[in-house]
Each structure stands twice: as C-alpha cells, then as structure tokens.
Amino acid sequence: MKRLLHIIFAIMALAASQQSGAQTAPYKFDIGAQLGMSGYLGDANSSNLMKHPGFDGEASFRYIANARWAVRGVFAVLGLSGNTADMADVLPDQAQYSFTSTVYDLGARFEFNFLPYGIGETYKRLRRISPYLTLGVGVCMSSSGGTTSVAPTIPMGFGVKFKIAERWNLGAEFTMTKAFGDKLDGPVLNDLNGIKTAFYRNTDWFSRLTIGISYEFGKRCETCHYVD
C-alpha cells in the first residue's frame, strides 16, 4: 500500500509539471452519485479485502479545472465487517472476534485524467473515455460495538470515465483509504497482538469499488473572435 501511494504521488507530480496548457472543459462543475461495495483490512482481516463485502453509497461534487484536472468532494456511507476466525493468525488464548461497523467518510480529492476528457470539436482533441488517478485527504467517523471513533484518512485510487452525452458521465472507480486510527473495527479489536511494526496492524484500511453517474453544469463563457 505504501508503494501504491508513492506511485500515485509520483505520477500526479509528473503530470502537474507537464500539463500547464491543458484544454479547457466546457463546464465548471458536476454532481453525481455512486453505488458499490466496500471491503476492510485490519486486525480482523489481514489479506482478502473482499472477504466480507459491504454496501457503499456515495454523493460527490466536482470542480472541473480543465480537461485533465479536477477537485472532487465525496461523502460516503459504507458498512464494514470482519471475523478473526477467517484468519491464519492465532490470537492470544485462541480468542475469536467479529465486528460490524458503519462508517461515514468525507473527503476531498485531486483527479488527473490521463487523456483530455470531454466532447468537443476535433481540434480540441478531447476523448470521451479516460482512465484517471485520484488522491486526497479526509476524515471518517465509525460506529461499532456501541462506540464511535473519528480518524483522518488518505483515499487513493484509480478509475475510468466515459461521457455518454455532453453533460452526462458514467464512471467506475476503485479506492483504498488509509485510516489513521485502529477503531473502525470496534474497541475490542484495538491492538489485539500488541504489534506496532506490521503495516496493516494498528491502523485500519477500507476499500470501495463503485459505479456511478454524474451531471455537469455551470457552462464556461467562451471568448468569441470576430471582425466588424
């Protein structure tokens, strides 16, 4: 996961240095909704993200800077669950734990389209489909076992956009989110092994695989050149 984060940082930094002349997008904003499934990685699941898939629902608002770059706000509600009985690790006294939790996640992300995304005249060289990378910051609140906890997060991921009409977009996205806390899976599972070195221990992760639709609005004014 650390390597994935470093790769995303490097690609987006390189793209930023080379895209000062990116094409203008015809609309400034879009609003959308996404549905999919969530996964959990932590003390009660150390390997298989989709061992206990949950439901994920999201609402998003995006500022479209140009055909390559956008800033997107996302609010998501998702369910997580896990069970230590599924793990190869043996816990102290051969104890077994399970949990379910509801997570409310709010974040802001940068998006970089690998291709200039949009519909327009041929000379603009826009593409109706483009893969993209996303990276951001956020905060989540989880409720499990009668307790509530809050943790900062870093979402990172990739996806693909397809423009089905001038203002309408379809998208599919996979994100991994690192939560800087160990209570998404409830207070009982907090630091079961007392191990601080393993990367997945003592911090929780959650994933989201979604499909969604969005609508663009806020048309930009275009400068017209004419001769009297």
mmCIF file of C-alpha atoms in Angstrom:
data_model
loop_
_atom_site.group_PDB
_atom_site.id
_atom_site.type_symbol
_atom_site.label_atom_id
_atom_site.label_comp_id
_atom_site.label_asym_id
_atom_site.label_seq_id
_atom_site.Cartn_x
_atom_site.Cartn_y
_atom_site.Cartn_z
ATOM 1 C CA MET A 1 0.000 0.000 0.000
ATOM 2 C CA LYS A 2 2.884 2.371 0.713
ATOM 3 C CA ARG A 3 4.265 1.632 -2.744
ATOM 4 C CA LEU A 4 0.864 2.410 -4.324
ATOM 5 C CA LEU A 5 0.765 5.758 -2.534
ATOM 6 C CA HIS A 6 4.283 6.637 -3.717
ATOM 7 C CA ILE A 7 3.435 5.693 -7.314
ATOM 8 C CA ILE A 8 0.288 7.841 -7.322
ATOM 9 C CA PHE A 9 2.191 10.809 -5.856
ATOM 10 C CA ALA A 10 4.932 10.468 -8.473
ATOM 11 C CA ILE A 11 2.575 10.184 -11.452
ATOM 12 C CA MET A 12 0.438 13.146 -10.366
ATOM 13 C CA ALA A 13 3.507 15.307 -9.676
ATOM 14 C CA LEU A 14 4.922 14.491 -13.116
ATOM 15 C CA ALA A 15 1.562 15.219 -14.739
ATOM 16 C CA ALA A 16 1.294 18.578 -12.975
ATOM 17 C CA SER A 17 4.679 19.643 -14.328
ATOM 18 C CA GLN A 18 3.667 18.827 -17.916
ATOM 19 C CA GLN A 19 0.043 19.922 -18.174
ATOM 20 C CA SER A 20 0.091 23.713 -17.823
ATOM 21 C CA GLY A 21 -1.550 24.016 -21.239
ATOM 22 C CA ALA A 22 -4.395 21.573 -20.685
ATOM 23 C CA GLN A 23 -7.572 22.004 -22.705
ATOM 24 C CA THR A 24 -10.464 23.949 -21.210
ATOM 25 C CA ALA A 25 -13.501 21.941 -20.149
ATOM 26 C CA PRO A 26 -16.883 23.362 -21.258
ATOM 27 C CA TYR A 27 -18.474 23.059 -17.787
ATOM 28 C CA LYS A 28 -17.146 24.039 -14.378
ATOM 29 C CA PHE A 29 -18.910 21.578 -12.076
ATOM 30 C CA ASP A 30 -20.619 18.234 -11.844
ATOM 31 C CA ILE A 31 -22.678 16.432 -9.240
ATOM 32 C CA GLY A 32 -23.035 12.680 -9.009
ATOM 33 C CA ALA A 33 -23.958 9.531 -7.122
ATOM 34 C CA GLN A 34 -22.123 6.217 -6.826
ATOM 35 C CA LEU A 35 -23.056 2.765 -5.555
ATOM 36 C CA GLY A 36 -20.895 -0.266 -4.910
ATOM 37 C CA MET A 37 -19.282 -2.469 -2.315
ATOM 38 C CA SER A 38 -16.784 -1.898 0.446
ATOM 39 C CA GLY A 39 -14.022 -4.008 1.949
ATOM 40 C CA TYR A 40 -11.990 -3.978 5.152
ATOM 41 C CA LEU A 41 -8.354 -4.654 6.062
ATOM 42 C CA GLY A 42 -7.213 -4.666 9.675
ATOM 43 C CA ASP A 43 -6.994 -6.768 12.819
ATOM 44 C CA ALA A 44 -9.914 -8.995 11.773
ATOM 45 C CA ASN A 45 -8.827 -9.447 8.145
ATOM 46 C CA SER A 46 -5.192 -9.316 7.098
ATOM 47 C CA SER A 47 -5.312 -10.280 3.426
ATOM 48 C CA ASN A 48 -8.569 -10.554 1.455
ATOM 49 C CA LEU A 49 -10.253 -7.167 1.005
ATOM 50 C CA MET A 50 -13.491 -8.687 -0.234
ATOM 51 C CA LYS A 51 -13.788 -11.450 2.364
ATOM 52 C CA HIS A 52 -16.806 -9.703 3.924
ATOM 53 C CA PRO A 53 -18.063 -7.169 1.348
ATOM 54 C CA GLY A 54 -20.390 -4.422 2.481
ATOM 55 C CA PHE A 55 -22.595 -1.803 0.836
ATOM 56 C CA ASP A 56 -21.236 1.595 -0.172
ATOM 57 C CA GLY A 57 -23.240 4.653 -1.238
ATOM 58 C CA GLU A 58 -21.687 7.983 -2.211
ATOM 59 C CA ALA A 59 -22.559 11.515 -3.271
ATOM 60 C CA SER A 60 -19.978 13.719 -4.979
ATOM 61 C CA PHE A 61 -19.406 17.290 -6.138
ATOM 62 C CA ARG A 62 -16.605 18.050 -8.578
ATOM 63 C CA TYR A 63 -14.916 21.278 -9.676
ATOM 64 C CA ILE A 64 -13.570 20.735 -13.202
ATOM 65 C CA ALA A 65 -10.463 22.867 -13.606
ATOM 66 C CA ASN A 66 -9.813 21.698 -17.171
ATOM 67 C CA ALA A 67 -9.956 18.565 -19.319
ATOM 68 C CA ARG A 68 -7.169 16.948 -17.287
ATOM 69 C CA TRP A 69 -7.619 18.106 -13.684
ATOM 70 C CA ALA A 70 -10.491 18.223 -11.211
ATOM 71 C CA VAL A 71 -11.070 18.558 -7.473
ATOM 72 C CA ARG A 72 -13.801 16.355 -6.064
ATOM 73 C CA GLY A 73 -15.588 16.242 -2.739
ATOM 74 C CA VAL A 74 -17.071 12.875 -1.710
ATOM 75 C CA PHE A 75 -19.399 11.892 1.114
ATOM 76 C CA ALA A 76 -19.828 8.138 1.581
ATOM 77 C CA VAL A 77 -21.715 5.802 3.895
ATOM 78 C CA LEU A 78 -20.411 2.244 3.989
ATOM 79 C CA GLY A 79 -20.577 -0.933 6.001
ATOM 80 C CA LEU A 80 -17.553 -2.911 7.184
ATOM 81 C CA SER A 81 -17.296 -6.315 8.827
ATOM 82 C CA GLY A 82 -14.703 -8.920 9.707
ATOM 83 C CA ASN A 83 -14.081 -12.090 11.668
ATOM 84 C CA THR A 84 -10.776 -13.328 13.095
ATOM 85 C CA ALA A 85 -11.938 -16.935 12.629
ATOM 86 C CA ASP A 86 -11.171 -16.476 8.915
ATOM 87 C CA MET A 87 -7.510 -15.656 9.609
ATOM 88 C CA ALA A 88 -4.482 -17.955 9.693
ATOM 89 C CA ASP A 89 -3.085 -15.999 12.657
ATOM 90 C CA VAL A 90 -3.829 -17.401 16.103
ATOM 91 C CA LEU A 91 -4.767 -14.755 18.658
ATOM 92 C CA PRO A 92 -3.782 -14.931 22.344
ATOM 93 C CA ASP A 93 -5.739 -17.680 24.166
ATOM 94 C CA GLN A 94 -7.133 -18.695 20.738
ATOM 95 C CA ALA A 95 -9.725 -15.946 21.085
ATOM 96 C CA GLN A 96 -12.024 -15.105 18.186
ATOM 97 C CA TYR A 97 -13.656 -11.763 17.462
ATOM 98 C CA SER A 98 -16.049 -10.399 14.879
ATOM 99 C CA PHE A 99 -17.474 -6.950 14.212
ATOM 100 C CA THR A 100 -19.754 -4.889 12.022
ATOM 101 C CA SER A 101 -19.498 -1.133 11.719
ATOM 102 C CA THR A 102 -20.997 1.773 9.822
ATOM 103 C CA VAL A 103 -18.533 4.350 8.502
ATOM 104 C CA TYR A 104 -19.287 7.922 7.397
ATOM 105 C CA ASP A 105 -16.475 9.244 5.240
ATOM 106 C CA LEU A 106 -15.963 12.811 3.983
ATOM 107 C CA GLY A 107 -13.020 13.754 1.805
ATOM 108 C CA ALA A 108 -11.559 15.969 -0.911
ATOM 109 C CA ARG A 109 -9.520 14.535 -3.781
ATOM 110 C CA PHE A 110 -7.475 15.670 -6.746
ATOM 111 C CA GLU A 111 -8.152 13.820 -10.006
ATOM 112 C CA PHE A 112 -5.872 13.553 -13.020
ATOM 113 C CA ASN A 113 -7.223 12.283 -16.348
ATOM 114 C CA PHE A 114 -4.630 10.508 -18.485
ATOM 115 C CA LEU A 115 -6.435 11.772 -21.608
ATOM 116 C CA PRO A 116 -8.092 15.174 -22.195
ATOM 117 C CA TYR A 117 -11.637 14.266 -21.204
ATOM 118 C CA GLY A 118 -14.777 15.654 -22.841
ATOM 119 C CA ILE A 119 -16.805 16.113 -26.009
ATOM 120 C CA GLY A 120 -15.967 18.903 -28.400
ATOM 121 C CA GLU A 121 -14.677 19.963 -31.782
ATOM 122 C CA THR A 122 -11.980 17.797 -33.375
ATOM 123 C CA TYR A 123 -9.274 20.422 -32.901
ATOM 124 C CA LYS A 124 -9.703 20.214 -29.097
ATOM 125 C CA ARG A 125 -8.599 16.553 -29.187
ATOM 126 C CA LEU A 126 -10.933 15.639 -26.337
ATOM 127 C CA ARG A 127 -11.664 11.994 -25.551
ATOM 128 C CA ARG A 128 -14.987 10.534 -24.464
ATOM 129 C CA ILE A 129 -13.231 7.967 -22.276
ATOM 130 C CA SER A 130 -10.246 8.355 -19.975
ATOM 131 C CA PRO A 131 -8.608 6.475 -17.104
ATOM 132 C CA TYR A 132 -7.680 8.623 -14.124
ATOM 133 C CA LEU A 133 -5.860 8.667 -10.781
ATOM 134 C CA THR A 134 -7.227 10.156 -7.573
ATOM 135 C CA LEU A 135 -5.568 11.130 -4.288
ATOM 136 C CA GLY A 136 -6.827 13.189 -1.369
ATOM 137 C CA VAL A 137 -7.410 13.711 2.337
ATOM 138 C CA GLY A 138 -10.454 13.286 4.519
ATOM 139 C CA VAL A 139 -11.951 12.259 7.821
ATOM 140 C CA CYS A 140 -14.178 9.360 8.786
ATOM 141 C CA MET A 141 -16.450 8.548 11.700
ATOM 142 C CA SER A 142 -17.219 4.936 12.534
ATOM 143 C CA SER A 143 -19.837 3.379 14.786
ATOM 144 C CA SER A 144 -19.262 -0.150 16.104
ATOM 145 C CA GLY A 145 -19.973 -2.017 19.307
ATOM 146 C CA GLY A 146 -21.799 0.932 20.813
ATOM 147 C CA THR A 147 -18.795 3.257 20.443
ATOM 148 C CA THR A 148 -17.937 5.995 17.969
ATOM 149 C CA SER A 149 -14.489 6.993 16.756
ATOM 150 C CA VAL A 150 -13.081 9.604 14.365
ATOM 151 C CA ALA A 151 -9.912 9.308 12.276
ATOM 152 C CA PRO A 152 -8.197 11.269 9.479
ATOM 153 C CA THR A 153 -7.891 9.422 6.175
ATOM 154 C CA ILE A 154 -5.969 9.359 2.894
ATOM 155 C CA PRO A 155 -8.009 7.988 -0.044
ATOM 156 C CA MET A 156 -6.109 6.887 -3.154
ATOM 157 C CA GLY A 157 -7.221 5.048 -6.244
ATOM 158 C CA PHE A 158 -7.915 4.860 -9.945
ATOM 159 C CA GLY A 159 -10.896 4.732 -12.247
ATOM 160 C CA VAL A 160 -12.277 5.284 -15.718
ATOM 161 C CA LYS A 161 -14.754 7.896 -17.008
ATOM 162 C CA PHE A 162 -16.989 7.634 -20.053
ATOM 163 C CA LYS A 163 -19.006 10.549 -21.445
ATOM 164 C CA ILE A 164 -22.373 9.247 -22.643
ATOM 165 C CA ALA A 165 -23.609 12.743 -23.600
ATOM 166 C CA GLU A 166 -22.364 16.323 -23.444
ATOM 167 C CA ARG A 167 -23.226 16.682 -19.739
ATOM 168 C CA TRP A 168 -23.607 13.089 -18.585
ATOM 169 C CA ASN A 169 -20.816 10.810 -17.403
ATOM 170 C CA LEU A 170 -20.525 7.197 -16.322
ATOM 171 C CA GLY A 171 -17.663 6.091 -14.102
ATOM 172 C CA ALA A 172 -16.126 3.119 -12.341
ATOM 173 C CA GLU A 173 -13.642 3.590 -9.505
ATOM 174 C CA PHE A 174 -11.571 1.599 -7.018
ATOM 175 C CA THR A 175 -10.122 3.343 -3.967
ATOM 176 C CA MET A 176 -8.126 2.281 -0.948
ATOM 177 C CA THR A 177 -8.423 4.500 2.103
ATOM 178 C CA LYS A 178 -5.916 4.508 4.949
ATOM 179 C CA ALA A 179 -7.482 5.492 8.268
ATOM 180 C CA PHE A 180 -5.046 6.849 10.845
ATOM 181 C CA GLY A 181 -6.743 5.006 13.672
ATOM 182 C CA ASP A 182 -7.444 1.481 14.866
ATOM 183 C CA LYS A 183 -11.088 1.619 15.897
ATOM 184 C CA LEU A 184 -13.034 1.229 12.663
ATOM 185 C CA ASP A 185 -13.454 -2.396 13.714
ATOM 186 C CA GLY A 186 -14.588 -1.508 17.239
ATOM 187 C CA PRO A 187 -12.834 -1.114 20.604
ATOM 188 C CA VAL A 188 -12.389 -4.862 21.265
ATOM 189 C CA LEU A 189 -10.152 -5.339 18.218
ATOM 190 C CA ASN A 190 -7.901 -2.410 19.051
ATOM 191 C CA ASP A 191 -4.266 -3.653 19.118
ATOM 192 C CA LEU A 192 -5.030 -7.331 19.749
ATOM 193 C CA ASN A 193 -1.484 -8.501 19.230
ATOM 194 C CA GLY A 194 0.441 -5.558 20.615
ATOM 195 C CA ILE A 195 2.484 -5.460 17.401
ATOM 196 C CA LYS A 196 3.448 -1.993 16.166
ATOM 197 C CA THR A 197 5.611 -2.947 13.195
ATOM 198 C CA ALA A 198 3.330 -4.767 10.751
ATOM 199 C CA PHE A 199 1.838 -2.239 8.338
ATOM 200 C CA TYR A 200 -1.744 -3.474 8.461
ATOM 201 C CA ARG A 201 -1.725 -3.714 12.290
ATOM 202 C CA ASN A 202 -2.890 -0.860 14.477
ATOM 203 C CA THR A 203 -4.262 1.092 11.534
ATOM 204 C CA ASP A 204 -7.340 0.177 9.521
ATOM 205 C CA TRP A 205 -7.943 0.322 5.786
ATOM 206 C CA PHE A 206 -11.121 0.179 3.759
ATOM 207 C CA SER A 207 -11.697 -0.170 0.043
ATOM 208 C CA ARG A 208 -14.519 0.864 -2.260
ATOM 209 C CA LEU A 209 -15.424 -0.426 -5.715
ATOM 210 C CA THR A 210 -18.178 1.707 -7.246
ATOM 211 C CA ILE A 211 -20.005 2.635 -10.418
ATOM 212 C CA GLY A 212 -21.709 5.987 -10.749
ATOM 213 C CA ILE A 213 -23.256 8.692 -12.862
ATOM 214 C CA SER A 214 -22.748 12.453 -12.827
ATOM 215 C CA TYR A 215 -24.208 15.562 -14.464
ATOM 216 C CA GLU A 216 -22.180 18.634 -15.483
ATOM 217 C CA PHE A 217 -23.380 22.233 -15.125
ATOM 218 C CA GLY A 218 -22.041 25.793 -14.937
ATOM 219 C CA LYS A 219 -21.092 26.384 -18.575
ATOM 220 C CA ARG A 220 -17.919 28.385 -19.094
ATOM 221 C CA CYS A 221 -18.045 31.523 -21.210
ATOM 222 C CA GLU A 222 -16.128 31.136 -24.440
ATOM 223 C CA THR A 223 -14.320 34.101 -25.987
ATOM 224 C CA CYS A 224 -15.562 34.805 -29.499
ATOM 225 C CA HIS A 225 -13.289 36.494 -32.035
ATOM 226 C CA TYR A 226 -14.995 38.398 -34.830
ATOM 227 C CA VAL A 227 -14.415 41.183 -37.355
ATOM 228 C CA ASP A 228 -16.797 44.154 -37.703
#
